[in-house]
Amino acid sequence: MTLLKFPLRFVSGKSCGALIESTGTTVTPSSCLQSQASVAGDLCKFSCEAGYELPGNEDTLLCLPSGSWNASIISCTRK
């Protein structure tokens, strides 16, 4: 018996909508910006370009089984 040596991604339920990069904001991985590419359990990380900062302490969104993100889209603000 051969074991698979790569992670399996089970798509069950709804996918989360594509995120948007606002000015000064970067989202990784880039698949977070594609429609229906994020499924339950996927994490998307936000970072800020020079001269911008996160509005709070959170920098990550989680795709929930319901097909929604666990919080609002994060947009960096100008310092």
JSON list of N, CA and C in Angstrom, two decimals:
[
{"chain": "A", "resi": 1, "resn": "MET", "atom": "N", "xyz": [0.84, -1.17, 0.00]},
{"chain": "A", "resi": 1, "resn": "MET", "atom": "CA", "xyz": [0.00, 0.00, 0.00]},
{"chain": "A", "resi": 1, "resn": "MET", "atom": "C", "xyz": [0.89, 1.25, 0.00]},
{"chain": "A", "resi": 2, "resn": "THR", "atom": "N", "xyz": [0.59, 2.19, -0.87]},
{"chain": "A", "resi": 2, "resn": "THR", "atom": "CA", "xyz": [1.35, 3.43, -0.97]},
{"chain": "A", "resi": 2, "resn": "THR", "atom": "C", "xyz": [0.62, 4.54, -0.25]},
{"chain": "A", "resi": 3, "resn": "LEU", "atom": "N", "xyz": [1.33, 5.27, 0.59]},
{"chain": "A", "resi": 3, "resn": "LEU", "atom": "CA", "xyz": [0.74, 6.41, 1.27]},
{"chain": "A", "resi": 3, "resn": "LEU", "atom": "C", "xyz": [1.02, 7.67, 0.49]},
{"chain": "A", "resi": 4, "resn": "LEU", "atom": "N", "xyz": [0.03, 8.53, 0.40]},
{"chain": "A", "resi": 4, "resn": "LEU", "atom": "CA", "xyz": [0.21, 9.81, -0.28]},
{"chain": "A", "resi": 4, "resn": "LEU", "atom": "C", "xyz": [1.00, 10.75, 0.62]},
{"chain": "A", "resi": 5, "resn": "LYS", "atom": "N", "xyz": [1.92, 11.48, 0.06]},
{"chain": "A", "resi": 5, "resn": "LYS", "atom": "CA", "xyz": [2.76, 12.36, 0.87]},
{"chain": "A", "resi": 5, "resn": "LYS", "atom": "C", "xyz": [2.50, 13.83, 0.57]},
{"chain": "A", "resi": 6, "resn": "PHE", "atom": "N", "xyz": [1.26, 14.17, 0.31]},
{"chain": "A", "resi": 6, "resn": "PHE", "atom": "CA", "xyz": [0.89, 15.57, 0.13]},
{"chain": "A", "resi": 6, "resn": "PHE", "atom": "C", "xyz": [-0.45, 15.78, 0.82]},
{"chain": "A", "resi": 7, "resn": "PRO", "atom": "N", "xyz": [-0.71, 17.01, 1.27]},
{"chain": "A", "resi": 7, "resn": "PRO", "atom": "CA", "xyz": [-1.95, 17.25, 1.98]},
{"chain": "A", "resi": 7, "resn": "PRO", "atom": "C", "xyz": [-3.16, 17.14, 1.06]},
{"chain": "A", "resi": 8, "resn": "LEU", "atom": "N", "xyz": [-4.18, 16.53, 1.56]},
{"chain": "A", "resi": 8, "resn": "LEU", "atom": "CA", "xyz": [-5.43, 16.44, 0.81]},
{"chain": "A", "resi": 8, "resn": "LEU", "atom": "C", "xyz": [-6.36, 17.54, 1.27]},
{"chain": "A", "resi": 9, "resn": "ARG", "atom": "N", "xyz": [-7.03, 18.15, 0.34]},
{"chain": "A", "resi": 9, "resn": "ARG", "atom": "CA", "xyz": [-7.95, 19.24, 0.65]},
{"chain": "A", "resi": 9, "resn": "ARG", "atom": "C", "xyz": [-9.34, 18.77, 0.32]},
{"chain": "A", "resi": 10, "resn": "PHE", "atom": "N", "xyz": [-10.18, 18.61, 1.32]},
{"chain": "A", "resi": 10, "resn": "PHE", "atom": "CA", "xyz": [-11.53, 18.15, 1.10]},
{"chain": "A", "resi": 10, "resn": "PHE", "atom": "C", "xyz": [-12.46, 19.33, 0.97]},
{"chain": "A", "resi": 11, "resn": "VAL", "atom": "N", "xyz": [-13.13, 19.41, -0.16]},
{"chain": "A", "resi": 11, "resn": "VAL", "atom": "CA", "xyz": [-14.06, 20.51, -0.38]},
{"chain": "A", "resi": 11, "resn": "VAL", "atom": "C", "xyz": [-15.46, 20.01, -0.06]},
{"chain": "A", "resi": 12, "resn": "SER", "atom": "N", "xyz": [-15.96, 20.44, 1.07]},
{"chain": "A", "resi": 12, "resn": "SER", "atom": "CA", "xyz": [-17.32, 20.09, 1.43]},
{"chain": "A", "resi": 12, "resn": "SER", "atom": "C", "xyz": [-17.98, 21.36, 1.92]},
{"chain": "A", "resi": 13, "resn": "GLY", "atom": "N", "xyz": [-19.12, 21.65, 1.39]},
{"chain": "A", "resi": 13, "resn": "GLY", "atom": "CA", "xyz": [-19.79, 22.87, 1.78]},
{"chain": "A", "resi": 13, "resn": "GLY", "atom": "C", "xyz": [-19.44, 24.01, 0.86]},
{"chain": "A", "resi": 14, "resn": "LYS", "atom": "N", "xyz": [-19.58, 25.19, 1.37]},
{"chain": "A", "resi": 14, "resn": "LYS", "atom": "CA", "xyz": [-19.45, 26.40, 0.57]},
{"chain": "A", "resi": 14, "resn": "LYS", "atom": "C", "xyz": [-18.02, 26.93, 0.58]},
{"chain": "A", "resi": 15, "resn": "SER", "atom": "N", "xyz": [-17.69, 27.67, -0.45]},
{"chain": "A", "resi": 15, "resn": "SER", "atom": "CA", "xyz": [-16.40, 28.34, -0.48]},
{"chain": "A", "resi": 15, "resn": "SER", "atom": "C", "xyz": [-16.60, 29.81, -0.10]},
{"chain": "A", "resi": 16, "resn": "CYS", "atom": "N", "xyz": [-15.55, 30.43, 0.40]},
{"chain": "A", "resi": 16, "resn": "CYS", "atom": "CA", "xyz": [-15.62, 31.83, 0.79]},
{"chain": "A", "resi": 16, "resn": "CYS", "atom": "C", "xyz": [-15.35, 32.71, -0.43]},
{"chain": "A", "resi": 17, "resn": "GLY", "atom": "N", "xyz": [-15.92, 33.88, -0.43]},
{"chain": "A", "resi": 17, "resn": "GLY", "atom": "CA", "xyz": [-15.74, 34.81, -1.53]},
{"chain": "A", "resi": 17, "resn": "GLY", "atom": "C", "xyz": [-14.31, 35.32, -1.61]},
{"chain": "A", "resi": 18, "resn": "ALA", "atom": "N", "xyz": [-13.96, 35.82, -2.78]},
{"chain": "A", "resi": 18, "resn": "ALA", "atom": "CA", "xyz": [-12.62, 36.37, -3.00]},
{"chain": "A", "resi": 18, "resn": "ALA", "atom": "C", "xyz": [-12.42, 37.61, -2.13]},
{"chain": "A", "resi": 19, "resn": "LEU", "atom": "N", "xyz": [-11.22, 37.75, -1.58]},
{"chain": "A", "resi": 19, "resn": "LEU", "atom": "CA", "xyz": [-10.87, 38.93, -0.79]},
{"chain": "A", "resi": 19, "resn": "LEU", "atom": "C", "xyz": [-10.35, 40.02, -1.73]},
{"chain": "A", "resi": 20, "resn": "ILE", "atom": "N", "xyz": [-10.25, 41.22, -1.21]},
{"chain": "A", "resi": 20, "resn": "ILE", "atom": "CA", "xyz": [-9.80, 42.37, -1.99]},
{"chain": "A", "resi": 20, "resn": "ILE", "atom": "C", "xyz": [-8.58, 42.99, -1.32]},
{"chain": "A", "resi": 21, "resn": "GLU", "atom": "N", "xyz": [-7.58, 43.33, -2.13]},
{"chain": "A", "resi": 21, "resn": "GLU", "atom": "CA", "xyz": [-6.41, 44.04, -1.63]},
{"chain": "A", "resi": 21, "resn": "GLU", "atom": "C", "xyz": [-6.66, 45.54, -1.81]},
{"chain": "A", "resi": 22, "resn": "SER", "atom": "N", "xyz": [-6.76, 46.26, -0.71]},
{"chain": "A", "resi": 22, "resn": "SER", "atom": "CA", "xyz": [-6.91, 47.71, -0.80]},
{"chain": "A", "resi": 22, "resn": "SER", "atom": "C", "xyz": [-5.52, 48.34, -0.91]},
{"chain": "A", "resi": 23, "resn": "THR", "atom": "N", "xyz": [-5.48, 49.62, -1.18]},
{"chain": "A", "resi": 23, "resn": "THR", "atom": "CA", "xyz": [-4.21, 50.34, -1.30]},
{"chain": "A", "resi": 23, "resn": "THR", "atom": "C", "xyz": [-3.36, 50.14, -0.05]},
{"chain": "A", "resi": 24, "resn": "GLY", "atom": "N", "xyz": [-2.10, 49.74, -0.24]},
{"chain": "A", "resi": 24, "resn": "GLY", "atom": "CA", "xyz": [-1.18, 49.54, 0.87]},
{"chain": "A", "resi": 24, "resn": "GLY", "atom": "C", "xyz": [-1.29, 48.19, 1.55]},
{"chain": "A", "resi": 25, "resn": "THR", "atom": "N", "xyz": [-2.18, 47.34, 1.05]},
{"chain": "A", "resi": 25, "resn": "THR", "atom": "CA", "xyz": [-2.45, 46.04, 1.67]},
{"chain": "A", "resi": 25, "resn": "THR", "atom": "C", "xyz": [-2.07, 44.90, 0.74]},
{"chain": "A", "resi": 26, "resn": "THR", "atom": "N", "xyz": [-1.46, 43.85, 1.30]},
{"chain": "A", "resi": 26, "resn": "THR", "atom": "CA", "xyz": [-1.13, 42.65, 0.54]},
{"chain": "A", "resi": 26, "resn": "THR", "atom": "C", "xyz": [-1.78, 41.46, 1.22]},
{"chain": "A", "resi": 27, "resn": "VAL", "atom": "N", "xyz": [-2.38, 40.56, 0.41]},
{"chain": "A", "resi": 27, "resn": "VAL", "atom": "CA", "xyz": [-3.02, 39.34, 0.92]},
{"chain": "A", "resi": 27, "resn": "VAL", "atom": "C", "xyz": [-2.26, 38.14, 0.41]},
{"chain": "A", "resi": 28, "resn": "THR", "atom": "N", "xyz": [-1.94, 37.20, 1.32]},
{"chain": "A", "resi": 28, "resn": "THR", "atom": "CA", "xyz": [-1.28, 35.96, 0.92]},
{"chain": "A", "resi": 28, "resn": "THR", "atom": "C", "xyz": [-2.02, 34.77, 1.53]},
{"chain": "A", "resi": 29, "resn": "PRO", "atom": "N", "xyz": [-2.08, 33.66, 0.84]},
{"chain": "A", "resi": 29, "resn": "PRO", "atom": "CA", "xyz": [-1.61, 33.42, -0.52]},
{"chain": "A", "resi": 29, "resn": "PRO", "atom": "C", "xyz": [-2.51, 34.10, -1.54]},
{"chain": "A", "resi": 30, "resn": "SER", "atom": "N", "xyz": [-2.03, 34.22, -2.77]},
{"chain": "A", "resi": 30, "resn": "SER", "atom": "CA", "xyz": [-2.79, 34.91, -3.81]},
{"chain": "A", "resi": 30, "resn": "SER", "atom": "C", "xyz": [-4.11, 34.21, -4.14]},
{"chain": "A", "resi": 31, "resn": "SER", "atom": "N", "xyz": [-4.24, 32.94, -3.82]},
{"chain": "A", "resi": 31, "resn": "SER", "atom": "CA", "xyz": [-5.49, 32.22, -4.06]},
{"chain": "A", "resi": 31, "resn": "SER", "atom": "C", "xyz": [-6.65, 32.83, -3.27]},
{"chain": "A", "resi": 32, "resn": "CYS", "atom": "N", "xyz": [-6.34, 33.56, -2.20]},
{"chain": "A", "resi": 32, "resn": "CYS", "atom": "CA", "xyz": [-7.38, 34.23, -1.41]},
{"chain": "A", "resi": 32, "resn": "CYS", "atom": "C", "xyz": [-8.10, 35.31, -2.21]},
{"chain": "A", "resi": 33, "resn": "LEU", "atom": "N", "xyz": [-7.47, 35.75, -3.29]},
{"chain": "A", "resi": 33, "resn": "LEU", "atom": "CA", "xyz": [-8.04, 36.81, -4.12]},
{"chain": "A", "resi": 33, "resn": "LEU", "atom": "C", "xyz": [-8.86, 36.26, -5.28]},
{"chain": "A", "resi": 34, "resn": "GLN", "atom": "N", "xyz": [-8.95, 34.94, -5.38]},
{"chain": "A", "resi": 34, "resn": "GLN", "atom": "CA", "xyz": [-9.66, 34.30, -6.48]},
{"chain": "A", "resi": 34, "resn": "GLN", "atom": "C", "xyz": [-11.03, 33.80, -6.01]},
{"chain": "A", "resi": 35, "resn": "SER", "atom": "N", "xyz": [-12.01, 33.99, -6.85]},
{"chain": "A", "resi": 35, "resn": "SER", "atom": "CA", "xyz": [-13.37, 33.57, -6.53]},
{"chain": "A", "resi": 35, "resn": "SER", "atom": "C", "xyz": [-13.45, 32.06, -6.31]},
{"chain": "A", "resi": 36, "resn": "GLN", "atom": "N", "xyz": [-14.08, 31.66, -5.25]},
{"chain": "A", "resi": 36, "resn": "GLN", "atom": "CA", "xyz": [-14.34, 30.26, -4.87]},
{"chain": "A", "resi": 36, "resn": "GLN", "atom": "C", "xyz": [-13.08, 29.42, -4.69]},
{"chain": "A", "resi": 37, "resn": "ALA", "atom": "N", "xyz": [-11.93, 30.06, -4.42]},
{"chain": "A", "resi": 37, "resn": "ALA", "atom": "CA", "xyz": [-10.68, 29.31, -4.25]},
{"chain": "A", "resi": 37, "resn": "ALA", "atom": "C", "xyz": [-10.44, 28.95, -2.78]},
{"chain": "A", "resi": 38, "resn": "SER", "atom": "N", "xyz": [-11.10, 29.64, -1.85]},
{"chain": "A", "resi": 38, "resn": "SER", "atom": "CA", "xyz": [-10.88, 29.39, -0.42]},
{"chain": "A", "resi": 38, "resn": "SER", "atom": "C", "xyz": [-12.02, 28.56, 0.15]},
{"chain": "A", "resi": 39, "resn": "VAL", "atom": "N", "xyz": [-11.66, 27.49, 0.85]},
{"chain": "A", "resi": 39, "resn": "VAL", "atom": "CA", "xyz": [-12.65, 26.62, 1.46]},
{"chain": "A", "resi": 39, "resn": "VAL", "atom": "C", "xyz": [-12.45, 26.59, 2.98]},
{"chain": "A", "resi": 40, "resn": "ALA", "atom": "N", "xyz": [-13.39, 26.00, 3.67]},
{"chain": "A", "resi": 40, "resn": "ALA", "atom": "CA", "xyz": [-13.35, 25.95, 5.13]},
{"chain": "A", "resi": 40, "resn": "ALA", "atom": "C", "xyz": [-11.98, 25.53, 5.65]},
{"chain": "A", "resi": 41, "resn": "GLY", "atom": "N", "xyz": [-11.46, 26.32, 6.58]},
{"chain": "A", "resi": 41, "resn": "GLY", "atom": "CA", "xyz": [-10.17, 26.04, 7.18]},
{"chain": "A", "resi": 41, "resn": "GLY", "atom": "C", "xyz": [-9.02, 26.81, 6.56]},
{"chain": "A", "resi": 42, "resn": "ASP", "atom": "N", "xyz": [-9.23, 27.39, 5.37]},
{"chain": "A", "resi": 42, "resn": "ASP", "atom": "CA", "xyz": [-8.16, 28.17, 4.73]},
{"chain": "A", "resi": 42, "resn": "ASP", "atom": "C", "xyz": [-7.93, 29.47, 5.49]},
{"chain": "A", "resi": 43, "resn": "LEU", "atom": "N", "xyz": [-6.68, 29.87, 5.59]},
{"chain": "A", "resi": 43, "resn": "LEU", "atom": "CA", "xyz": [-6.29, 31.12, 6.24]},
{"chain": "A", "resi": 43, "resn": "LEU", "atom": "C", "xyz": [-5.72, 32.07, 5.20]},
{"chain": "A", "resi": 44, "resn": "CYS", "atom": "N", "xyz": [-6.06, 33.35, 5.33]},
{"chain": "A", "resi": 44, "resn": "CYS", "atom": "CA", "xyz": [-5.52, 34.39, 4.46]},
{"chain": "A", "resi": 44, "resn": "CYS", "atom": "C", "xyz": [-4.90, 35.46, 5.34]},
{"chain": "A", "resi": 45, "resn": "LYS", "atom": "N", "xyz": [-3.66, 35.80, 5.05]},
{"chain": "A", "resi": 45, "resn": "LYS", "atom": "CA", "xyz": [-2.90, 36.74, 5.88]},
{"chain": "A", "resi": 45, "resn": "LYS", "atom": "C", "xyz": [-2.77, 38.09, 5.18]},
{"chain": "A", "resi": 46, "resn": "PHE", "atom": "N", "xyz": [-2.98, 39.14, 5.95]},
{"chain": "A", "resi": 46, "resn": "PHE", "atom": "CA", "xyz": [-2.87, 40.51, 5.46]},
{"chain": "A", "resi": 46, "resn": "PHE", "atom": "C", "xyz": [-1.60, 41.13, 6.00]},
{"chain": "A", "resi": 47, "resn": "SER", "atom": "N", "xyz": [-0.89, 41.86, 5.15]},
{"chain": "A", "resi": 47, "resn": "SER", "atom": "CA", "xyz": [0.28, 42.62, 5.60]},
{"chain": "A", "resi": 47, "resn": "SER", "atom": "C", "xyz": [0.23, 43.99, 4.93]},
{"chain": "A", "resi": 48, "resn": "CYS", "atom": "N", "xyz": [1.00, 44.91, 5.48]},
{"chain": "A", "resi": 48, "resn": "CYS", "atom": "CA", "xyz": [0.96, 46.29, 5.01]},
{"chain": "A", "resi": 48, "resn": "CYS", "atom": "C", "xyz": [2.27, 46.70, 4.37]},
{"chain": "A", "resi": 49, "resn": "GLU", "atom": "N", "xyz": [2.15, 47.52, 3.35]},
{"chain": "A", "resi": 49, "resn": "GLU", "atom": "CA", "xyz": [3.33, 48.09, 2.69]},
{"chain": "A", "resi": 49, "resn": "GLU", "atom": "C", "xyz": [3.88, 49.22, 3.56]},
{"chain": "A", "resi": 50, "resn": "ALA", "atom": "N", "xyz": [5.09, 49.66, 3.24]},
{"chain": "A", "resi": 50, "resn": "ALA", "atom": "CA", "xyz": [5.71, 50.77, 3.98]},
{"chain": "A", "resi": 50, "resn": "ALA", "atom": "C", "xyz": [4.79, 51.98, 3.95]},
{"chain": "A", "resi": 51, "resn": "GLY", "atom": "N", "xyz": [4.65, 52.62, 5.12]},
{"chain": "A", "resi": 51, "resn": "GLY", "atom": "CA", "xyz": [3.79, 53.80, 5.23]},
{"chain": "A", "resi": 51, "resn": "GLY", "atom": "C", "xyz": [2.36, 53.48, 5.61]},
{"chain": "A", "resi": 52, "resn": "TYR", "atom": "N", "xyz": [2.05, 52.18, 5.76]},
{"chain": "A", "resi": 52, "resn": "TYR", "atom": "CA", "xyz": [0.69, 51.73, 6.13]},
{"chain": "A", "resi": 52, "resn": "TYR", "atom": "C", "xyz": [0.79, 50.85, 7.37]},
{"chain": "A", "resi": 53, "resn": "GLU", "atom": "N", "xyz": [-0.33, 50.71, 8.08]},
{"chain": "A", "resi": 53, "resn": "GLU", "atom": "CA", "xyz": [-0.36, 49.85, 9.26]},
{"chain": "A", "resi": 53, "resn": "GLU", "atom": "C", "xyz": [-1.70, 49.15, 9.38]},
{"chain": "A", "resi": 54, "resn": "LEU", "atom": "N", "xyz": [-1.70, 48.02, 10.08]},
{"chain": "A", "resi": 54, "resn": "LEU", "atom": "CA", "xyz": [-2.93, 47.28, 10.33]},
{"chain": "A", "resi": 54, "resn": "LEU", "atom": "C", "xyz": [-3.80, 48.09, 11.29]},
{"chain": "A", "resi": 55, "resn": "PRO", "atom": "N", "xyz": [-5.13, 48.07, 11.09]},
{"chain": "A", "resi": 55, "resn": "PRO", "atom": "CA", "xyz": [-6.01, 48.85, 11.95]},
{"chain": "A", "resi": 55, "resn": "PRO", "atom": "C", "xyz": [-6.17, 48.26, 13.34]},
{"chain": "A", "resi": 56, "resn": "GLY", "atom": "N", "xyz": [-5.82, 47.02, 13.55]},
{"chain": "A", "resi": 56, "resn": "GLY", "atom": "CA", "xyz": [-5.96, 46.37, 14.86]},
{"chain": "A", "resi": 56, "resn": "GLY", "atom": "C", "xyz": [-4.88, 45.32, 15.03]},
{"chain": "A", "resi": 57, "resn": "ASN", "atom": "N", "xyz": [-5.13, 44.37, 15.91]},
{"chain": "A", "resi": 57, "resn": "ASN", "atom": "CA", "xyz": [-4.15, 43.32, 16.19]},
{"chain": "A", "resi": 57, "resn": "ASN", "atom": "C", "xyz": [-4.28, 42.11, 15.27]},
{"chain": "A", "resi": 58, "resn": "GLU", "atom": "N", "xyz": [-5.37, 42.01, 14.57]},
{"chain": "A", "resi": 58, "resn": "GLU", "atom": "CA", "xyz": [-5.61, 40.83, 13.73]},
{"chain": "A", "resi": 58, "resn": "GLU", "atom": "C", "xyz": [-5.04, 41.04, 12.33]},
{"chain": "A", "resi": 59, "resn": "ASP", "atom": "N", "xyz": [-4.41, 39.98, 11.79]},
{"chain": "A", "resi": 59, "resn": "ASP", "atom": "CA", "xyz": [-3.87, 40.07, 10.44]},
{"chain": "A", "resi": 59, "resn": "ASP", "atom": "C", "xyz": [-4.27, 38.87, 9.58]},
{"chain": "A", "resi": 60, "resn": "THR", "atom": "N", "xyz": [-5.17, 38.03, 10.10]},
{"chain": "A", "resi": 60, "resn": "THR", "atom": "CA", "xyz": [-5.53, 36.79, 9.40]},
{"chain": "A", "resi": 60, "resn": "THR", "atom": "C", "xyz": [-7.04, 36.59, 9.41]},
{"chain": "A", "resi": 61, "resn": "LEU", "atom": "N", "xyz": [-7.58, 36.10, 8.29]},
{"chain": "A", "resi": 61, "resn": "LEU", "atom": "CA", "xyz": [-8.98, 35.72, 8.21]},
{"chain": "A", "resi": 61, "resn": "LEU", "atom": "C", "xyz": [-9.07, 34.21, 7.98]},
{"chain": "A", "resi": 62, "resn": "LEU", "atom": "N", "xyz": [-10.12, 33.61, 8.52]},
{"chain": "A", "resi": 62, "resn": "LEU", "atom": "CA", "xyz": [-10.36, 32.17, 8.41]},
{"chain": "A", "resi": 62, "resn": "LEU", "atom": "C", "xyz": [-11.64, 31.95, 7.63]},
{"chain": "A", "resi": 63, "resn": "CYS", "atom": "N", "xyz": [-11.59, 31.06, 6.64]},
{"chain": "A", "resi": 63, "resn": "CYS", "atom": "CA", "xyz": [-12.79, 30.68, 5.88]},
{"chain": "A", "resi": 63, "resn": "CYS", "atom": "C", "xyz": [-13.57, 29.66, 6.70]},
{"chain": "A", "resi": 64, "resn": "LEU", "atom": "N", "xyz": [-14.82, 29.98, 6.99]},
{"chain": "A", "resi": 64, "resn": "LEU", "atom": "CA", "xyz": [-15.68, 29.12, 7.82]},
{"chain": "A", "resi": 64, "resn": "LEU", "atom": "C", "xyz": [-16.49, 28.16, 6.95]},
{"chain": "A", "resi": 65, "resn": "PRO", "atom": "N", "xyz": [-16.96, 27.03, 7.52]},
{"chain": "A", "resi": 65, "resn": "PRO", "atom": "CA", "xyz": [-17.76, 26.07, 6.76]},
{"chain": "A", "resi": 65, "resn": "PRO", "atom": "C", "xyz": [-19.03, 26.67, 6.16]},
{"chain": "A", "resi": 66, "resn": "SER", "atom": "N", "xyz": [-19.49, 27.77, 6.73]},
{"chain": "A", "resi": 66, "resn": "SER", "atom": "CA", "xyz": [-20.70, 28.42, 6.23]},
{"chain": "A", "resi": 66, "resn": "SER", "atom": "C", "xyz": [-20.47, 29.16, 4.92]},
{"chain": "A", "resi": 67, "resn": "GLY", "atom": "N", "xyz": [-19.20, 29.33, 4.52]},
{"chain": "A", "resi": 67, "resn": "GLY", "atom": "CA", "xyz": [-18.88, 30.06, 3.30]},
{"chain": "A", "resi": 67, "resn": "GLY", "atom": "C", "xyz": [-18.62, 31.53, 3.56]},
{"chain": "A", "resi": 68, "resn": "SER", "atom": "N", "xyz": [-18.48, 31.92, 4.81]},
{"chain": "A", "resi": 68, "resn": "SER", "atom": "CA", "xyz": [-18.14, 33.31, 5.15]},
{"chain": "A", "resi": 68, "resn": "SER", "atom": "C", "xyz": [-16.79, 33.35, 5.84]},
{"chain": "A", "resi": 69, "resn": "TRP", "atom": "N", "xyz": [-16.23, 34.55, 5.83]},
{"chain": "A", "resi": 69, "resn": "TRP", "atom": "CA", "xyz": [-14.98, 34.79, 6.56]},
{"chain": "A", "resi": 69, "resn": "TRP", "atom": "C", "xyz": [-15.32, 35.08, 8.00]},
{"chain": "A", "resi": 70, "resn": "ASN", "atom": "N", "xyz": [-14.40, 34.80, 8.92]},
{"chain": "A", "resi": 70, "resn": "ASN", "atom": "CA", "xyz": [-14.66, 34.95, 10.35]},
{"chain": "A", "resi": 70, "resn": "ASN", "atom": "C", "xyz": [-14.67, 36.42, 10.80]},
{"chain": "A", "resi": 71, "resn": "ALA", "atom": "N", "xyz": [-14.30, 37.35, 9.94]},
{"chain": "A", "resi": 71, "resn": "ALA", "atom": "CA", "xyz": [-14.30, 38.78, 10.26]},
{"chain": "A", "resi": 71, "resn": "ALA", "atom": "C", "xyz": [-14.35, 39.57, 8.95]},
{"chain": "A", "resi": 72, "resn": "SER", "atom": "N", "xyz": [-14.43, 40.88, 9.08]},
{"chain": "A", "resi": 72, "resn": "SER", "atom": "CA", "xyz": [-14.44, 41.76, 7.90]},
{"chain": "A", "resi": 72, "resn": "SER", "atom": "C", "xyz": [-13.07, 41.80, 7.24]},
{"chain": "A", "resi": 73, "resn": "ILE", "atom": "N", "xyz": [-13.07, 42.13, 5.94]},
{"chain": "A", "resi": 73, "resn": "ILE", "atom": "CA", "xyz": [-11.81, 42.26, 5.21]},
{"chain": "A", "resi": 73, "resn": "ILE", "atom": "C", "xyz": [-10.94, 43.31, 5.90]},
{"chain": "A", "resi": 74, "resn": "ILE", "atom": "N", "xyz": [-9.67, 43.02, 6.01]},
{"chain": "A", "resi": 74, "resn": "ILE", "atom": "CA", "xyz": [-8.73, 43.90, 6.69]},
{"chain": "A", "resi": 74, "resn": "ILE", "atom": "C", "xyz": [-8.11, 44.84, 5.66]},
{"chain": "A", "resi": 75, "resn": "SER", "atom": "N", "xyz": [-8.11, 46.12, 5.95]},
{"chain": "A", "resi": 75, "resn": "SER", "atom": "CA", "xyz": [-7.51, 47.13, 5.06]},
{"chain": "A", "resi": 75, "resn": "SER", "atom": "C", "xyz": [-6.49, 47.93, 5.87]},
{"chain": "A", "resi": 76, "resn": "CYS", "atom": "N", "xyz": [-5.27, 47.97, 5.37]},
{"chain": "A", "resi": 76, "resn": "CYS", "atom": "CA", "xyz": [-4.24, 48.78, 6.04]},
{"chain": "A", "resi": 76, "resn": "CYS", "atom": "C", "xyz": [-4.58, 50.25, 5.88]},
{"chain": "A", "resi": 77, "resn": "THR", "atom": "N", "xyz": [-4.21, 51.04, 6.87]},
{"chain": "A", "resi": 77, "resn": "THR", "atom": "CA", "xyz": [-4.46, 52.47, 6.82]},
{"chain": "A", "resi": 77, "resn": "THR", "atom": "C", "xyz": [-3.13, 53.22, 6.77]},
{"chain": "A", "resi": 78, "resn": "ARG", "atom": "N", "xyz": [-3.16, 54.39, 6.17]},
{"chain": "A", "resi": 78, "resn": "ARG", "atom": "CA", "xyz": [-1.95, 55.21, 6.06]},
{"chain": "A", "resi": 78, "resn": "ARG", "atom": "C", "xyz": [-1.54, 55.68, 7.44]},
{"chain": "A", "resi": 79, "resn": "LYS", "atom": "N", "xyz": [-0.24, 55.59, 7.74]},
{"chain": "A", "resi": 79, "resn": "LYS", "atom": "CA", "xyz": [0.28, 56.04, 9.06]},
{"chain": "A", "resi": 79, "resn": "LYS", "atom": "C", "xyz": [0.20, 57.53, 9.18]}
]
